[in-house]
Amino acid sequence: MSHWKVLAPGFMSSLQDRGRHAYRHLGIARSGALDWDAAWLANRLLNNARDACVLEITLQGPRLRLPAAAWIAVTGAPIQLCWRDITLPMNRPILVPAGELSLRGVGQGLRSYLAVRGGFQATTTMGSRSTDLRAGFGGIDGRTLRAGDQLPVGPQPAFRGRLPAPTRWWIGDDVDYSLHAKQIRYVPAGDPAPTLHGQRWRSSQRGNRQGLQLDGEPLPGAGASQLSEPVAPGTIQLPPDGLPIVLLADAQTVGGYQRLGHVITADLPLLAQAAPGTELVFQPVTLAEAYDAACLIRQRMVRLDLAIQSRQGPRNTS
């Protein structure tokens, strides 16, 4: 096992995988990659297990020193990826030699994902290597990266050949990361509650991995906190100020704010990439429509996986 040295940490870089499941009854957040579609693609491009640990990068990426060659893939929001002064392409596997790897500013969207062959080998806590920033465990001591950190990676092949040309490959370029209006589907709460649709919202600068706060015309009827009820990633809460919050991967397990509904799983990656100022339009759907949308996402993943296999040969599907 070798270790990559963190020369500069970037804005908010943390190790994440699929997250912790089956622990919410103990008050443990799920955590994990916010844009799971992008993290999954980075792993599949490298023939990693679907839930291998990746580096989640927010707005500004880190500078890393690689002691040996490594297979990497970067997906998600467009970001400038450089080995020394050579710009490298995203959305494809790349074998880079030892040296300095830089991930600079995100051009559009909010979060990018760096995967390495075999995944980052952080200590497993409760079945996951994900960083829980609120609770302070997982990843690297339960926090974002700092200069001087050592990121453990598995054995990598010796470098042979040349770096690839900085051109688009053939996959993963169909996501809109701009500030253009995004339609977010949600299943409304059963209880009488103010509705989100009918007006346009913007993602706020006050959001984090726990929740995305919305800016707009405050909703009428927002009341004081009530008895705590179970919540989960995707739950839409209404604080007393009338500006909704959509809970994300680091969400708490119970909450006392009024619940307006639940964003469908298929659209949570859109919220993960909603940079401050992104316009959001909420569309109510039924449970059946939410299920159909999840099936379509699964079908897209299967098609992508087949396309990758056709380019690179059979791979592990664990």
CSV table of C-alpha atoms in Angstrom, one decimal:
chain,number,residue,atom,x,y,z
A,1,MET,CA,0.0,0.0,0.0
A,2,SER,CA,1.2,3.5,-0.8
A,3,HIS,CA,0.1,6.9,0.3
A,4,TRP,CA,-0.7,10.1,-1.6
A,5,LYS,CA,0.4,13.2,0.2
A,6,VAL,CA,-2.0,16.2,0.4
A,7,LEU,CA,-0.1,19.3,-0.5
A,8,ALA,CA,-3.1,21.6,-0.5
A,9,PRO,CA,-6.6,20.4,0.7
A,10,GLY,CA,-8.9,22.4,-1.5
A,11,PHE,CA,-12.1,23.9,-0.1
A,12,MET,CA,-14.0,20.9,1.2
A,13,SER,CA,-12.5,17.5,0.2
A,14,SER,CA,-13.6,14.4,2.0
A,15,LEU,CA,-13.5,10.6,1.5
A,16,GLN,CA,-16.9,9.1,0.7
A,17,ASP,CA,-18.4,5.8,-0.5
A,18,ARG,CA,-22.0,4.6,-0.6
A,19,GLY,CA,-22.5,5.6,3.0
A,20,ARG,CA,-23.7,3.8,6.2
A,21,HIS,CA,-26.9,1.9,6.0
A,22,ALA,CA,-29.1,0.3,8.7
A,23,TYR,CA,-27.8,2.6,11.5
A,24,ARG,CA,-30.3,5.4,11.5
A,25,HIS,CA,-32.2,3.9,14.4
A,26,LEU,CA,-29.0,4.6,16.4
A,27,GLY,CA,-28.9,8.2,15.3
A,28,ILE,CA,-26.1,7.6,12.7
A,29,ALA,CA,-26.4,9.6,9.5
A,30,ARG,CA,-26.0,7.9,6.2
A,31,SER,CA,-23.2,10.2,4.8
A,32,GLY,CA,-21.6,9.0,1.5
A,33,ALA,CA,-21.2,10.7,-1.8
A,34,LEU,CA,-23.8,13.4,-2.4
A,35,ASP,CA,-23.8,12.8,-6.2
A,36,TRP,CA,-23.9,9.1,-6.2
A,37,ASP,CA,-24.3,8.8,-9.9
A,38,ALA,CA,-21.0,10.6,-10.5
A,39,ALA,CA,-19.2,8.6,-7.8
A,40,TRP,CA,-20.5,5.3,-9.2
A,41,LEU,CA,-19.3,6.2,-12.7
A,42,ALA,CA,-15.8,7.1,-11.5
A,43,ASN,CA,-15.6,3.7,-9.9
A,44,ARG,CA,-17.0,1.8,-12.8
A,45,LEU,CA,-14.5,3.4,-15.2
A,46,LEU,CA,-11.7,1.9,-13.1
A,47,ASN,CA,-13.3,-1.6,-12.6
A,48,ASN,CA,-13.8,-0.8,-8.9
A,49,ALA,CA,-16.5,-2.1,-6.8
A,50,ARG,CA,-19.6,0.1,-7.0
A,51,ASP,CA,-19.1,1.4,-3.4
A,52,ALA,CA,-15.3,1.9,-3.4
A,53,CYS,CA,-14.2,4.9,-1.5
A,54,VAL,CA,-13.7,8.1,-3.6
A,55,LEU,CA,-12.6,11.7,-2.9
A,56,GLU,CA,-15.5,14.2,-3.0
A,57,ILE,CA,-14.3,17.6,-4.1
A,58,THR,CA,-16.4,20.8,-3.6
A,59,LEU,CA,-15.7,24.0,-5.6
A,60,GLN,CA,-11.9,23.9,-5.3
A,61,GLY,CA,-9.9,20.7,-5.5
A,62,PRO,CA,-6.7,19.6,-3.7
A,63,ARG,CA,-3.1,19.2,-4.9
A,64,LEU,CA,-1.8,15.7,-4.3
A,65,ARG,CA,1.7,14.1,-4.6
A,66,LEU,CA,1.6,10.6,-6.0
A,67,PRO,CA,4.6,8.5,-5.1
A,68,ALA,CA,4.0,6.0,-7.9
A,69,ALA,CA,1.8,5.7,-11.0
A,70,ALA,CA,-1.9,5.2,-10.5
A,71,TRP,CA,-5.1,4.7,-12.5
A,72,ILE,CA,-7.5,7.5,-11.8
A,73,ALA,CA,-10.9,8.8,-13.1
A,74,VAL,CA,-12.6,12.1,-12.4
A,75,THR,CA,-16.3,12.6,-12.9
A,76,GLY,CA,-19.0,15.0,-11.8
A,77,ALA,CA,-18.9,18.8,-12.1
A,78,PRO,CA,-16.3,19.9,-14.7
A,79,ILE,CA,-13.0,20.6,-13.0
A,80,GLN,CA,-9.5,21.4,-14.3
A,81,LEU,CA,-7.4,18.2,-13.8
A,82,CYS,CA,-3.7,18.6,-14.2
A,83,TRP,CA,-0.6,16.4,-13.9
A,84,ARG,CA,2.2,18.9,-13.4
A,85,ASP,CA,1.3,21.4,-16.2
A,86,ILE,CA,-0.5,18.9,-18.5
A,87,THR,CA,-4.3,19.2,-18.6
A,88,LEU,CA,-6.0,15.8,-18.4
A,89,PRO,CA,-9.5,14.8,-19.5
A,90,MET,CA,-12.4,13.8,-17.3
A,91,ASN,CA,-14.9,10.9,-17.6
A,92,ARG,CA,-12.3,8.3,-18.6
A,93,PRO,CA,-9.7,6.1,-16.9
A,94,ILE,CA,-6.2,7.6,-17.0
A,95,LEU,CA,-2.9,6.0,-16.0
A,96,VAL,CA,-0.8,8.9,-14.6
A,97,PRO,CA,2.9,8.6,-13.5
A,98,ALA,CA,4.3,9.7,-10.1
A,99,GLY,CA,4.2,13.4,-9.5
A,100,GLU,CA,1.9,16.2,-8.6
A,101,LEU,CA,-1.8,15.9,-9.4
A,102,SER,CA,-3.9,19.1,-9.2
A,103,LEU,CA,-7.7,19.5,-9.2
A,104,ARG,CA,-8.4,23.2,-9.5
A,105,GLY,CA,-11.6,25.2,-9.5
A,106,VAL,CA,-15.0,23.7,-10.5
A,107,GLY,CA,-16.3,25.4,-13.7
A,108,GLN,CA,-20.0,24.6,-13.3
A,109,GLY,CA,-21.9,22.6,-10.8
A,110,LEU,CA,-20.5,22.0,-7.3
A,111,ARG,CA,-18.9,18.6,-6.7
A,112,SER,CA,-16.4,16.4,-8.6
A,113,TYR,CA,-15.3,12.9,-7.7
A,114,LEU,CA,-11.8,11.4,-7.9
A,115,ALA,CA,-11.5,7.7,-7.9
A,116,VAL,CA,-8.3,5.5,-7.9
A,117,ARG,CA,-8.0,1.9,-8.9
A,118,GLY,CA,-9.0,-0.2,-5.9
A,119,GLY,CA,-10.4,2.8,-4.0
A,120,PHE,CA,-9.0,4.8,-1.2
A,121,GLN,CA,-8.2,2.5,1.8
A,122,ALA,CA,-9.4,4.5,4.7
A,123,THR,CA,-10.4,2.7,7.9
A,124,THR,CA,-13.9,1.1,7.7
A,125,THR,CA,-16.3,2.3,10.5
A,126,MET,CA,-19.7,0.7,10.7
A,127,GLY,CA,-19.4,-0.8,7.3
A,128,SER,CA,-18.3,2.4,5.5
A,129,ARG,CA,-15.2,4.5,4.8
A,130,SER,CA,-17.4,7.7,4.4
A,131,THR,CA,-16.6,10.8,6.4
A,132,ASP,CA,-19.3,11.9,8.7
A,133,LEU,CA,-18.4,15.6,9.2
A,134,ARG,CA,-21.1,16.3,11.8
A,135,ALA,CA,-20.3,13.3,14.0
A,136,GLY,CA,-16.5,13.5,13.4
A,137,PHE,CA,-15.7,9.9,12.3
A,138,GLY,CA,-14.8,8.0,9.2
A,139,GLY,CA,-12.5,9.0,6.3
A,140,ILE,CA,-9.5,10.8,7.7
A,141,ASP,CA,-10.3,11.4,11.4
A,142,GLY,CA,-13.9,12.4,10.5
A,143,ARG,CA,-12.9,15.7,8.8
A,144,THR,CA,-12.1,17.2,5.5
A,145,LEU,CA,-8.6,17.0,4.1
A,146,ARG,CA,-5.7,19.0,5.5
A,147,ALA,CA,-2.3,19.7,4.1
A,148,GLY,CA,0.1,16.9,5.1
A,149,ASP,CA,-2.6,14.2,5.2
A,150,GLN,CA,-1.6,10.8,3.8
A,151,LEU,CA,-4.3,9.1,1.6
A,152,PRO,CA,-3.8,5.3,1.5
A,153,VAL,CA,-4.3,3.6,-1.9
A,154,GLY,CA,-3.8,0.0,-3.0
A,155,PRO,CA,-1.0,-1.3,-5.3
A,156,GLN,CA,-1.0,0.3,-8.8
A,157,PRO,CA,0.6,-0.9,-12.0
A,158,ALA,CA,3.9,0.5,-13.3
A,159,PHE,CA,3.4,3.4,-15.7
A,160,ARG,CA,4.0,2.7,-19.4
A,161,GLY,CA,3.2,4.8,-22.4
A,162,ARG,CA,2.1,8.4,-22.6
A,163,LEU,CA,-0.6,10.6,-21.0
A,164,PRO,CA,-3.8,10.8,-22.9
A,165,ALA,CA,-4.7,13.8,-25.0
A,166,PRO,CA,-7.1,16.3,-23.3
A,167,THR,CA,-10.1,15.4,-25.4
A,168,ARG,CA,-13.6,14.1,-24.5
A,169,TRP,CA,-13.8,10.3,-24.4
A,170,TRP,CA,-17.2,8.8,-25.0
A,171,ILE,CA,-19.2,8.8,-21.8
A,172,GLY,CA,-20.4,10.9,-18.9
A,173,ASP,CA,-20.8,14.2,-20.7
A,174,ASP,CA,-24.6,14.4,-20.8
A,175,VAL,CA,-25.3,16.1,-17.5
A,176,ASP,CA,-26.1,19.8,-17.3
A,177,TYR,CA,-24.1,21.5,-14.5
A,178,SER,CA,-25.0,25.0,-15.4
A,179,LEU,CA,-27.1,27.5,-13.3
A,180,HIS,CA,-30.1,26.9,-15.7
A,181,ALA,CA,-33.4,26.0,-14.0
A,182,LYS,CA,-33.5,22.4,-12.7
A,183,GLN,CA,-36.8,20.6,-12.2
A,184,ILE,CA,-36.8,18.7,-8.9
A,185,ARG,CA,-39.5,16.1,-8.4
A,186,TYR,CA,-40.9,15.4,-4.9
A,187,VAL,CA,-43.6,13.4,-3.3
A,188,PRO,CA,-45.7,15.9,-1.2
A,189,ALA,CA,-46.4,15.2,2.5
A,190,GLY,CA,-49.7,13.6,3.3
A,191,ASP,CA,-50.6,16.2,5.9
A,192,PRO,CA,-51.9,19.6,4.8
A,193,ALA,CA,-48.8,21.7,4.2
A,194,PRO,CA,-47.7,24.6,2.0
A,195,THR,CA,-46.7,23.5,-1.5
A,196,LEU,CA,-43.3,24.2,-3.1
A,197,HIS,CA,-44.5,24.2,-6.7
A,198,GLY,CA,-45.8,27.4,-8.2
A,199,GLN,CA,-42.7,29.5,-7.6
A,200,ARG,CA,-39.1,29.4,-8.5
A,201,TRP,CA,-36.4,28.9,-5.8
A,202,ARG,CA,-32.6,29.4,-5.8
A,203,SER,CA,-30.1,27.3,-3.9
A,204,SER,CA,-28.6,29.3,-1.1
A,205,GLN,CA,-24.9,29.8,-0.1
A,206,ARG,CA,-25.9,28.6,3.4
A,207,GLY,CA,-26.2,25.0,2.3
A,208,ASN,CA,-23.8,22.2,3.2
A,209,ARG,CA,-23.7,18.4,3.2
A,210,GLN,CA,-26.5,18.3,5.8
A,211,GLY,CA,-29.0,20.2,3.8
A,212,LEU,CA,-29.6,22.5,0.9
A,213,GLN,CA,-31.3,25.7,1.9
A,214,LEU,CA,-33.6,27.5,-0.6
A,215,ASP,CA,-33.9,31.2,-1.2
A,216,GLY,CA,-37.2,32.7,-2.5
A,217,GLU,CA,-40.5,34.1,-1.3
A,218,PRO,CA,-41.1,32.6,2.2
A,219,LEU,CA,-44.0,30.2,2.3
A,220,PRO,CA,-47.0,31.2,4.3
A,221,GLY,CA,-48.1,29.1,7.3
A,222,ALA,CA,-44.6,28.3,8.6
A,223,GLY,CA,-45.0,27.5,12.2
A,224,ALA,CA,-42.8,26.9,15.2
A,225,SER,CA,-41.0,23.6,15.7
A,226,GLN,CA,-43.2,20.6,16.5
A,227,LEU,CA,-42.6,17.2,18.0
A,228,SER,CA,-39.6,15.5,16.3
A,229,GLU,CA,-40.3,13.0,13.6
A,230,PRO,CA,-38.1,10.8,11.5
A,231,VAL,CA,-36.3,12.4,8.5
A,232,ALA,CA,-34.0,11.2,5.8
A,233,PRO,CA,-31.9,12.4,2.9
A,234,GLY,CA,-34.5,14.1,0.6
A,235,THR,CA,-36.9,15.2,3.3
A,236,ILE,CA,-38.1,18.8,2.7
A,237,GLN,CA,-38.4,20.8,6.0
A,238,LEU,CA,-40.0,24.1,6.6
A,239,PRO,CA,-38.4,26.2,9.3
A,240,PRO,CA,-40.2,29.1,10.9
A,241,ASP,CA,-38.7,31.6,8.5
A,242,GLY,CA,-40.7,30.0,5.6
A,243,LEU,CA,-37.6,29.1,3.5
A,244,PRO,CA,-37.4,25.3,3.0
A,245,ILE,CA,-34.4,23.1,3.6
A,246,VAL,CA,-33.9,19.8,1.6
A,247,LEU,CA,-31.9,17.3,3.7
A,248,LEU,CA,-28.9,15.7,2.1
A,249,ALA,CA,-26.6,12.8,2.9
A,250,ASP,CA,-25.4,14.1,6.3
A,251,ALA,CA,-28.9,14.7,7.5
A,252,GLN,CA,-29.9,14.1,11.1
A,253,THR,CA,-32.3,11.2,11.8
A,254,VAL,CA,-35.1,13.2,13.4
A,255,GLY,CA,-36.3,16.8,13.1
A,256,GLY,CA,-38.9,19.1,14.5
A,257,TYR,CA,-39.7,21.3,11.5
A,258,GLN,CA,-42.8,20.7,9.4
A,259,ARG,CA,-42.3,18.3,6.6
A,260,LEU,CA,-43.4,19.4,3.1
A,261,GLY,CA,-42.5,16.1,1.3
A,262,HIS,CA,-39.6,14.2,0.0
A,263,VAL,CA,-37.4,14.7,-3.0
A,264,ILE,CA,-37.3,11.5,-5.1
A,265,THR,CA,-34.0,9.5,-5.1
A,266,ALA,CA,-33.5,10.1,-8.8
A,267,ASP,CA,-33.2,13.8,-8.4
A,268,LEU,CA,-31.0,14.0,-5.3
A,269,PRO,CA,-27.8,14.2,-7.5
A,270,LEU,CA,-29.3,17.3,-9.1
A,271,LEU,CA,-29.4,19.0,-5.7
A,272,ALA,CA,-25.9,17.8,-4.9
A,273,GLN,CA,-24.7,19.8,-8.0
A,274,ALA,CA,-26.8,22.9,-7.3
A,275,ALA,CA,-24.2,25.6,-6.9
A,276,PRO,CA,-25.4,28.7,-5.1
A,277,GLY,CA,-27.8,30.6,-7.2
A,278,THR,CA,-29.0,27.6,-9.2
A,279,GLU,CA,-32.7,28.0,-10.1
A,280,LEU,CA,-34.9,25.1,-8.8
A,281,VAL,CA,-38.5,24.3,-9.8
A,282,PHE,CA,-40.2,21.7,-7.7
A,283,GLN,CA,-42.7,19.4,-9.4
A,284,PRO,CA,-45.0,17.1,-7.3
A,285,VAL,CA,-45.2,13.4,-8.3
A,286,THR,CA,-46.7,10.2,-7.0
A,287,LEU,CA,-44.9,7.3,-5.4
A,288,ALA,CA,-45.5,5.3,-8.6
A,289,GLU,CA,-43.8,8.1,-10.7
A,290,ALA,CA,-40.9,8.2,-8.2
A,291,TYR,CA,-40.4,4.5,-8.6
A,292,ASP,CA,-40.5,4.7,-12.4
A,293,ALA,CA,-37.9,7.5,-12.2
A,294,ALA,CA,-35.6,5.3,-10.0
A,295,CYS,CA,-36.0,2.5,-12.6
A,296,LEU,CA,-34.9,4.8,-15.4
A,297,ILE,CA,-31.8,5.8,-13.5
A,298,ARG,CA,-31.0,2.1,-12.9
A,299,GLN,CA,-31.5,1.4,-16.6
A,300,ARG,CA,-29.1,4.3,-17.5
A,301,MET,CA,-26.5,2.9,-15.2
A,302,VAL,CA,-26.8,-0.5,-16.8
A,303,ARG,CA,-26.4,1.0,-20.3
A,304,LEU,CA,-23.3,2.9,-19.1
A,305,ASP,CA,-21.9,-0.2,-17.6
A,306,LEU,CA,-22.4,-2.1,-20.8
A,307,ALA,CA,-20.8,0.7,-22.8
A,308,ILE,CA,-17.7,0.6,-20.5
A,309,GLN,CA,-17.5,-3.2,-20.8
A,310,SER,CA,-17.6,-2.9,-24.5
A,311,ARG,CA,-14.7,-0.5,-24.4
A,312,GLN,CA,-12.6,-2.1,-21.7
A,313,GLY,CA,-13.7,-5.7,-21.5
A,314,PRO,CA,-15.5,-7.7,-18.8
A,315,ARG,CA,-15.4,-6.3,-15.3
A,316,ASN,CA,-16.3,-7.2,-11.7
A,317,THR,CA,-19.9,-6.3,-11.0
A,318,SER,CA,-19.8,-6.7,-7.2
